[in-house]
C-alpha angles and dihedrals in degrees: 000000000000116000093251102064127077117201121245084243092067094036095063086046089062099041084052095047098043097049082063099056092043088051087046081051087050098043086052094050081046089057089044097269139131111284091252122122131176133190119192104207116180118172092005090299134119107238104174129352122204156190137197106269091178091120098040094047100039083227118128091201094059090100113164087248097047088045093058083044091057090044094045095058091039088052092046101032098236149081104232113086090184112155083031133136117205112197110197113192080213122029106271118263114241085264095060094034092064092049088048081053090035095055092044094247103167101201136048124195125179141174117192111043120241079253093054084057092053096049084068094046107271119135103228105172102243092249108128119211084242097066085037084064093042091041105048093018089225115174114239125111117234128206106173138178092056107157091348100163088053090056092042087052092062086052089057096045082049101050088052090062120106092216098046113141128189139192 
C-alpha cells in the first residue's frame, strides 16, 4: 500500500478512539474544566481516558494528556507506554508533548490544532507537534486534524458557558 493511504480499518480506529478522548473533553468542560480530552489505547484496547483537571486539582500540569499518562502507567505498572496511541481531542502543547516523548508513546493523534486552542484564549505556546518533532527529534509518529470539527465543537460549548475559566 503507498505510503499515503490508510486503510478503512485504521480510519475507524482513530474516529473510535478519538471520540473517546473528545467525550472524555465534553464530560471535563461539564464538571467546569478546559475543553481537552485524551484516550491511551495499546493493542486496540483503551488503557486510561482522560480530562484536563487543571481547575479541580489546582495543578497547571494536569493536562488531559499528562493525566492519562499518569493513569496509563498506574494501570500497567511502568513507565514505559511503548506500543502505545495517545488520542488528544487538541494537539498537545510542548508540555505534554515531551511526557508523550518522555513515556515512549509511538503515535500521536490529535483533532483541534494548538491554534484552534488559542483561538479560545489558551495560551498554548505556538510550537506545533510537527517542529517539536524537528526541533527534539523525538520518535513518534503524529497524525493530526482527526475529527477536528467535533473537537472544535467542545471549545465552542465551552466558550458559551458562563463558568468557563481559562489559563
Amino acid at each position: 500500500m503507498p505510503p499515503f493511504m490508510v486503510n478503512a480499518a485504521v480510519i475507524d480506529s482513530r474516529r473510535k478512539f478519538m471520540a473517546m478522548a473528545i467525550e472524555k473533553s465534553r464530560e471535563g468542560v461539564g464538571r467546569g474544566q478546559t475543553p481537552f480530552g485524551a484516550c491511551i489505547v495499546k493493542g486496540g484496547e483503551a488503557v486510561s481516558c482522560a480530562h484536563n483537571r487543571v481547575w479541580e486539582t489546582t495543578d497547571i500540569t494536569a493536562h488531559a494528556e499528562v493525566v492519562a499518562i499518569r493513569e496509563a502507567c498506574a494501570k500497567l505498572e511502568t513507565v514505559d507506554l511503548r506500543g502505545c496511541t495517545i488520542y488528544s481531542s487538541t494537539e498537545p502543547c510542548p508540555m505534554c508533548f515531551s511526557a508523550i516523548h518522555w513515556a515512549g508513546i509511538g503515535e500521536i493523534v490529535f483533532g483541534a490544532s494548538i491554534a484552534d486552542a488559542a483561538r479560545f484564549g489558551f495560551r498554548e505556546l505556538e510550537i506545533s507537534n510537527d517542529k517539536m518533532l524537528e526541533l527534539g527529534g523525538a520518535n513518534v509518529a503524529v497524525v493530526g486534524g482527526v475529527m477536528a470539527t467535533e473537537a472544535v465543537e467542545v471549545f465552542e460549548d465551552w466558550s458559551r458557558r458562563n463558568d468557563r475559566r481559562s489559563y
